[in-house]
PDB file of C-alpha atoms in Angstrom:
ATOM      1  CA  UNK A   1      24.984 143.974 160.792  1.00  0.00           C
ATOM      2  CA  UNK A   2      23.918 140.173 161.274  1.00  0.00           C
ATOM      3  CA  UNK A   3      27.129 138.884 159.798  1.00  0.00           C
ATOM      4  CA  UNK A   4      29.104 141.160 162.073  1.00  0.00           C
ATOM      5  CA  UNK A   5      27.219 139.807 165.053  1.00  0.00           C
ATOM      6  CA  UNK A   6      27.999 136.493 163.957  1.00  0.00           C
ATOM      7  CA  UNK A   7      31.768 137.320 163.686  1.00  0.00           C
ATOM      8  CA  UNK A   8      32.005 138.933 166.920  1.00  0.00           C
ATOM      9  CA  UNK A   9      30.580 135.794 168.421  1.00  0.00           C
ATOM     10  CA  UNK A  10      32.577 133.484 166.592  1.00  0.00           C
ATOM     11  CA  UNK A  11      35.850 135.582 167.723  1.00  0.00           C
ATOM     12  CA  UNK A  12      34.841 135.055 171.665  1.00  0.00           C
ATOM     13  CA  UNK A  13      34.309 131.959 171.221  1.00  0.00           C
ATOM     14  CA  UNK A  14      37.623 131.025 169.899  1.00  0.00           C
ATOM     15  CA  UNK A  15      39.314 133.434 172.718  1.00  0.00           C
ATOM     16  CA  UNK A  16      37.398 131.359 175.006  1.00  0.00           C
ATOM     17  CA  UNK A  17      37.894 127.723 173.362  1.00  0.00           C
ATOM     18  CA  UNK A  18      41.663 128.526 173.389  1.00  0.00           C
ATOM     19  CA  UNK A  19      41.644 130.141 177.066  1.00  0.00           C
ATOM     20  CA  UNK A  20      40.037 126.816 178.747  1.00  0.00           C
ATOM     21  CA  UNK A  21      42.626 124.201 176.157  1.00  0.00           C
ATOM     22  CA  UNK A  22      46.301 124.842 178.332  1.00  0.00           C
ATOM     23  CA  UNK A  23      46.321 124.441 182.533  1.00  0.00           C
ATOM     24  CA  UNK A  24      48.737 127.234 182.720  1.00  0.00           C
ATOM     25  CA  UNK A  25      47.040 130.561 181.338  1.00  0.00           C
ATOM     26  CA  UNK A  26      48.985 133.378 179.933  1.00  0.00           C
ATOM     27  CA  UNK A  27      46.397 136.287 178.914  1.00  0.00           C
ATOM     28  CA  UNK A  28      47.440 139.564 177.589  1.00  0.00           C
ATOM     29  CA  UNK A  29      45.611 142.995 177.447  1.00  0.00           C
ATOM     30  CA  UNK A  30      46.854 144.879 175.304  1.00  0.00           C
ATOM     31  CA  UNK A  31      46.241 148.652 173.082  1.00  0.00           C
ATOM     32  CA  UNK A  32      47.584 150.206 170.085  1.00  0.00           C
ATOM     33  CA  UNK A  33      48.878 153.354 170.669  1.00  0.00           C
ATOM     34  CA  UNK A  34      48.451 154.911 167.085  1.00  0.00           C
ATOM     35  CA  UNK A  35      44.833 153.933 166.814  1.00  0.00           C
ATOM     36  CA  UNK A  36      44.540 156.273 169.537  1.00  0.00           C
ATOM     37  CA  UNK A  37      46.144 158.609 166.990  1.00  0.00           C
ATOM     38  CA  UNK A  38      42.987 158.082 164.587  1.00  0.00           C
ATOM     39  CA  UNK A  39      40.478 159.077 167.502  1.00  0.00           C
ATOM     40  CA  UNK A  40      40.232 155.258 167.807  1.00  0.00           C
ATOM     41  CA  UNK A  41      39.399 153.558 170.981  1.00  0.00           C
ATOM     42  CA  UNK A  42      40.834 150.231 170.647  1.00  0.00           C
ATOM     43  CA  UNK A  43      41.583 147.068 172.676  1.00  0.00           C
ATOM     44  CA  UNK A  44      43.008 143.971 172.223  1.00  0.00           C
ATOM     45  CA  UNK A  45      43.393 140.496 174.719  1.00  0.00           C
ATOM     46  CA  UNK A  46      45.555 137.568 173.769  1.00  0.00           C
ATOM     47  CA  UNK A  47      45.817 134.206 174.901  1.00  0.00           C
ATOM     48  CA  UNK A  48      48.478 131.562 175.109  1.00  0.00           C
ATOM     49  CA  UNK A  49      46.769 128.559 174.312  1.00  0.00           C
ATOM     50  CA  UNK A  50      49.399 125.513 173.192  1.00  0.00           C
ATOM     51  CA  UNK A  51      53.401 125.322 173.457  1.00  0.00           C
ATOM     52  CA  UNK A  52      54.983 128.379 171.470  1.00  0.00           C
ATOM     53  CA  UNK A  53      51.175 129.712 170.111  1.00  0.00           C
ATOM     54  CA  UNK A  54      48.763 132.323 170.928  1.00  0.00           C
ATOM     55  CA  UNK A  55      45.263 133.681 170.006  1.00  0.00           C
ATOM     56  CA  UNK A  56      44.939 137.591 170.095  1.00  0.00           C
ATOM     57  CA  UNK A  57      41.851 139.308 169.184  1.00  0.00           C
ATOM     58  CA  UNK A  58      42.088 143.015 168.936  1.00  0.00           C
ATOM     59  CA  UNK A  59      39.886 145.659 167.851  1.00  0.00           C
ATOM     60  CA  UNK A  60      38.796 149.388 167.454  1.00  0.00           C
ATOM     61  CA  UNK A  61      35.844 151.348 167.208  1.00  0.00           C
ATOM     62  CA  UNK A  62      35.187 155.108 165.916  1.00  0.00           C
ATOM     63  CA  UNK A  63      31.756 156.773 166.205  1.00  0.00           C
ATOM     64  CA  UNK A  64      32.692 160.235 166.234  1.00  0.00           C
ATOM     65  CA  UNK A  65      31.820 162.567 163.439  1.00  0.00           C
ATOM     66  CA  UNK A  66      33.276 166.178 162.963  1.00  0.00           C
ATOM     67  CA  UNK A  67      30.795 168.224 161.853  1.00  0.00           C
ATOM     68  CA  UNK A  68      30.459 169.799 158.105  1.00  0.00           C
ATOM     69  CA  UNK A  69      30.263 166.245 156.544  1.00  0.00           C
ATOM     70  CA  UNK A  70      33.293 165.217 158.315  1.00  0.00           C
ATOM     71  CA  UNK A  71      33.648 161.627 159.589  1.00  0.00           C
ATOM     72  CA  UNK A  72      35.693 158.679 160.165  1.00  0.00           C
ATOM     73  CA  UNK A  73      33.794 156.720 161.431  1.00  0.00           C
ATOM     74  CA  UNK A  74      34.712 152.502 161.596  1.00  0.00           C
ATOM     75  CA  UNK A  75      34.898 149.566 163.924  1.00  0.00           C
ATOM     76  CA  UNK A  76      37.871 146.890 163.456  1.00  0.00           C
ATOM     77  CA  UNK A  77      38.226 143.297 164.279  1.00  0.00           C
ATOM     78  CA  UNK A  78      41.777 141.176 163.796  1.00  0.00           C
ATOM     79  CA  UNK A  79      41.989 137.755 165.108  1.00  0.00           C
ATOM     80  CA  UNK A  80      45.483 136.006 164.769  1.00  0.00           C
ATOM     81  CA  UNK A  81      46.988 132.880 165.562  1.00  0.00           C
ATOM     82  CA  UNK A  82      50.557 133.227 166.511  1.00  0.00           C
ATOM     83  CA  UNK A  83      53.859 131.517 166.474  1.00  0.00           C
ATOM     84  CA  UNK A  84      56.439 132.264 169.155  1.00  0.00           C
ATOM     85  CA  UNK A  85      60.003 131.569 167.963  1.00  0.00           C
ATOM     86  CA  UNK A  86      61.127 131.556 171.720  1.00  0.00           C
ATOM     87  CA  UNK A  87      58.252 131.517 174.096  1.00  0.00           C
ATOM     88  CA  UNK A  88      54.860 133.084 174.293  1.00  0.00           C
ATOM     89  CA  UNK A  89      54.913 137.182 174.834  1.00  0.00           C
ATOM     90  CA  UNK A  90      58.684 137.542 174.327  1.00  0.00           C
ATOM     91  CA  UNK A  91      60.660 137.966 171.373  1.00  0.00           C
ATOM     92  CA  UNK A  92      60.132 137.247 167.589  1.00  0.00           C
ATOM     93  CA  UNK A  93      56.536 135.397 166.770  1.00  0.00           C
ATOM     94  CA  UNK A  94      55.097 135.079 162.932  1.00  0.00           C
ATOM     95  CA  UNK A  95      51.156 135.443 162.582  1.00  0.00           C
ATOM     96  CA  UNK A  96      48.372 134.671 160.413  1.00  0.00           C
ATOM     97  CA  UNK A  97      45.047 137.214 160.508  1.00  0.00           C
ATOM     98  CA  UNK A  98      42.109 138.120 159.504  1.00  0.00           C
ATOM     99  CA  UNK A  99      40.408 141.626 158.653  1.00  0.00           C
ATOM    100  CA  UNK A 100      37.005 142.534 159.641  1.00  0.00           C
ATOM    101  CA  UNK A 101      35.797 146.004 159.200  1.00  0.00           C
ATOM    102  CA  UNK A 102      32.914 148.182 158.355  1.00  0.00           C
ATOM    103  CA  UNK A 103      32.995 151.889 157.640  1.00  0.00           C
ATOM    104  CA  UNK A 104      31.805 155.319 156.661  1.00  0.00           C
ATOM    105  CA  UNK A 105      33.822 158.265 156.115  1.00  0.00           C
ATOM    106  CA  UNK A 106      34.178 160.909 154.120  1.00  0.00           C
ATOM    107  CA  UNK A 107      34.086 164.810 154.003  1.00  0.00           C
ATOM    108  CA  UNK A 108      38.226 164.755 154.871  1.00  0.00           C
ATOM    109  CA  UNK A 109      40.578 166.599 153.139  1.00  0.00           C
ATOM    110  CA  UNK A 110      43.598 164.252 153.880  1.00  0.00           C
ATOM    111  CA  UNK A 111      47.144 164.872 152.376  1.00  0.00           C
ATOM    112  CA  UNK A 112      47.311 161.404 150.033  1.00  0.00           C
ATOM    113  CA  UNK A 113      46.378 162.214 146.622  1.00  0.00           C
ATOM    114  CA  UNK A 114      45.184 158.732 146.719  1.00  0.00           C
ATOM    115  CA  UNK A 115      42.849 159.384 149.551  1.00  0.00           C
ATOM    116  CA  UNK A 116      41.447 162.721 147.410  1.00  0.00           C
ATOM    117  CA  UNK A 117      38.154 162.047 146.625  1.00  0.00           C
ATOM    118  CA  UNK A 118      37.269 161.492 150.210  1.00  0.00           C
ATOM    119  CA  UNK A 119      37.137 165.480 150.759  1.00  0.00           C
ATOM    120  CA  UNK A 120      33.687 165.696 148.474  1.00  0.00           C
ATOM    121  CA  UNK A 121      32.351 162.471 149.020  1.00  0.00           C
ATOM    122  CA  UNK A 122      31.579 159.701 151.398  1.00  0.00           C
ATOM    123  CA  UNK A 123      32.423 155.930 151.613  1.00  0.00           C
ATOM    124  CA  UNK A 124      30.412 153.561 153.015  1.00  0.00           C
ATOM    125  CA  UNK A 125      31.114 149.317 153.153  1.00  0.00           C
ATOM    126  CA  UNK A 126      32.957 146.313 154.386  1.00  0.00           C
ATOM    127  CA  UNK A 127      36.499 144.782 154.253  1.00  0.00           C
ATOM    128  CA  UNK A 128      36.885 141.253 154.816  1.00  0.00           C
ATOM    129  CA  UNK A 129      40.372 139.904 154.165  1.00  0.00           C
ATOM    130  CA  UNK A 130      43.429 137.712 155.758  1.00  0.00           C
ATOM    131  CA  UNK A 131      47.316 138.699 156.409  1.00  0.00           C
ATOM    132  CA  UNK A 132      50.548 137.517 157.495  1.00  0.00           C
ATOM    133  CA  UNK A 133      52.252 139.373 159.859  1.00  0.00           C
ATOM    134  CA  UNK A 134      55.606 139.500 161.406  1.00  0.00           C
ATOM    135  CA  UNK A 135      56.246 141.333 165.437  1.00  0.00           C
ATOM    136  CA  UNK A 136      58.681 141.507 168.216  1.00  0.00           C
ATOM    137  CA  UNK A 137      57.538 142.016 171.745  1.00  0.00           C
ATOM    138  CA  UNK A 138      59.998 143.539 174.174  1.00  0.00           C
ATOM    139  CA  UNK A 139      59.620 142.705 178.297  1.00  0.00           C
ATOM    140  CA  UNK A 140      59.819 146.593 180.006  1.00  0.00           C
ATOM    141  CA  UNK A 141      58.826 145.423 183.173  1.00  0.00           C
ATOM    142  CA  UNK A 142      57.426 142.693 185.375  1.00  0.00           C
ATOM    143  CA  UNK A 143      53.603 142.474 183.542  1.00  0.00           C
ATOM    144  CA  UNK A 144      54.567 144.734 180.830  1.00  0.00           C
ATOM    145  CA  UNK A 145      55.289 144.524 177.353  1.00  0.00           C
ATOM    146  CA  UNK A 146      56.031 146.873 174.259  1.00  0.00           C
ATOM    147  CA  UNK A 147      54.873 145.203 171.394  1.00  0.00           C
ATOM    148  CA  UNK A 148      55.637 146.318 167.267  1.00  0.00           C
ATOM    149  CA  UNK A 149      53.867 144.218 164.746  1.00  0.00           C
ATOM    150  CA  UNK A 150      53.489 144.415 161.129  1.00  0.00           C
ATOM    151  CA  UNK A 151      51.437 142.663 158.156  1.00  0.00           C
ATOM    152  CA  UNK A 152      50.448 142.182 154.534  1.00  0.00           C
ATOM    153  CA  UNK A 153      47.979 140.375 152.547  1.00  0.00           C
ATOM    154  CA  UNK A 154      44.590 140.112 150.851  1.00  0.00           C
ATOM    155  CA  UNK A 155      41.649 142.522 151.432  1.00  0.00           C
ATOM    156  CA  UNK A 156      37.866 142.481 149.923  1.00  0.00           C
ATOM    157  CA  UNK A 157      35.927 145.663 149.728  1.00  0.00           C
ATOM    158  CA  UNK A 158      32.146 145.931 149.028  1.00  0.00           C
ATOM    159  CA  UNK A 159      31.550 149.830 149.275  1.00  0.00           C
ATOM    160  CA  UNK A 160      29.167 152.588 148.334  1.00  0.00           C
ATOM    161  CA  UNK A 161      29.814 156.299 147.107  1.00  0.00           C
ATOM    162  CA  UNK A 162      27.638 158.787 148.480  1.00  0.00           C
ATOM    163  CA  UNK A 163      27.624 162.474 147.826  1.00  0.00           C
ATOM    164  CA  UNK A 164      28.889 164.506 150.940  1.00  0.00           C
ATOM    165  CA  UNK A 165      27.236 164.388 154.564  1.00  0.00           C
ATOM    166  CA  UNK A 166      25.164 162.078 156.122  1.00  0.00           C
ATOM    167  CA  UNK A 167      22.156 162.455 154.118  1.00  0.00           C
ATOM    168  CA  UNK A 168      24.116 162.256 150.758  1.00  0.00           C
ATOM    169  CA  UNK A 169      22.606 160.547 147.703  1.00  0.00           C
ATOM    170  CA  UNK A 170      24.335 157.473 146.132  1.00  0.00           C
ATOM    171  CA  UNK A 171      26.395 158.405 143.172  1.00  0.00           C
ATOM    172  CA  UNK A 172      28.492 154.682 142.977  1.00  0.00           C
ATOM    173  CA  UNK A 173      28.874 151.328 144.292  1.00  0.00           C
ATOM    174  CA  UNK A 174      32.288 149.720 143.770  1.00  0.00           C
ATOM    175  CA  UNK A 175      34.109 146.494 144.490  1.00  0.00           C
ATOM    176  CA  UNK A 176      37.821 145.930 144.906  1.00  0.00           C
ATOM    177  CA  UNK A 177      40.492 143.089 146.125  1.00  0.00           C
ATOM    178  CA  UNK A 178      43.407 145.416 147.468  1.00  0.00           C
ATOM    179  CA  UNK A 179      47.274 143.372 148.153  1.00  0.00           C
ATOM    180  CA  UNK A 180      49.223 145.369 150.522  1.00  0.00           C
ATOM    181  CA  UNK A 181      49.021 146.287 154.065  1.00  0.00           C
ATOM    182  CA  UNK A 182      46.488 144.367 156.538  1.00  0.00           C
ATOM    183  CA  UNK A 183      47.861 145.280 160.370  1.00  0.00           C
ATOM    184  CA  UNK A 184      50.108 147.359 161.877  1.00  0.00           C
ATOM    185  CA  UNK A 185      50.419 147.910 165.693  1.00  0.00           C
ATOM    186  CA  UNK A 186      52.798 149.522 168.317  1.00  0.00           C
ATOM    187  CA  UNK A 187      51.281 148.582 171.378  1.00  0.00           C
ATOM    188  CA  UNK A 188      51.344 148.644 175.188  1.00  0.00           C
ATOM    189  CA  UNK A 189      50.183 145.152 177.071  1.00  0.00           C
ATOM    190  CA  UNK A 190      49.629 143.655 180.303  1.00  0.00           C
ATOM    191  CA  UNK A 191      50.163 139.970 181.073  1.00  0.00           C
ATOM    192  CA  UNK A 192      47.981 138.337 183.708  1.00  0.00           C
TER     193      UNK A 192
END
């Protein structure tokens, strides 16, 4: 959990770096809606920082476990610099992010045949990785925005196979690089 520290930090300090570079501050708080969907608390701030670019760091967090072996339990961290085709908050913008995650889950019997072995046994790792992405943010009203953004790229995962529940044994360790989905968001902001 030292690196993760270490991450955390380094992502406030950029938010905070980027806040104090442009006189005139545009800052952004902002959730996605179906991470609240995953029994994910989640929040995200962004800041304008220079012409047509932004800074957003969002993130989630799930403690809960269900009971019978039954969790999904994570925490999520994307920073992303973006590019506004128009102007900051409004409209088209391109993005590039990075992944940080750490999780444990496992006793779920999900409907993805790919997701399968998750119903007898548990996960447990990281994910470290870096995306493009590609949104649109809609204005509804004075301070308010709709946001939709999607992305695809490069992930890293270091994880461990455990036997179901939390006091299974180890049966596996594995290691993968996974190219496909990195972010995806429909969210509700506020602009300060």
């Amino acid at each position: 959990m030292n690196s993760t520290r270490k991450i955390v930090l380094l992502n406030l300090f950029c938010i905070l770096f980027f806040y104090s570079v442009d006189a005139q501050k545009i800052v952004g708080v902002k959730t996605n809606i179906p991470h609240w969907a995953t029994v994910t608390p989640n929040i995200g701030i962004e800041v304008a920082f220079w012409n047509n670019m932004t800074f957003e760091l969002s993130g989630g967090y799930n403690p809960f476990e269900f009971g019978d072996g039954q969790q999904w339990k994570h925490w999520i961290i994307w920073p992303e610099v973006r590019y506004w085709f128009w102007e900051p908050f409004n409209g088209h913008f391109l993005g590039l992010h990075g992944v940080f995650a750490e999780f444990n889950v496992g006793g779920l019997n999900l409907p993805f045949d790919r997701l399968a072995a998750l119903k007898d046994r548990r996960y447990q790792g990281v994910v470290n990785g870096v995306g493009l992405s590609y949104g649109y943010t809609w204005i509804v009203g004075n301070s308010l925005l709709l946001e939709v953004t999607g992305g695809a790229g490069y992930g890293r995962l270091n994880y461990d196979v455990f036997s179901k529940g939390k006091e299974g044994f180890k049966i596996n360790e594995g290691r993968k690089h996974y190219f496909g989905p990195t972010k995806g968001a429909v969210s509700v902001a506020y602009v300060f």
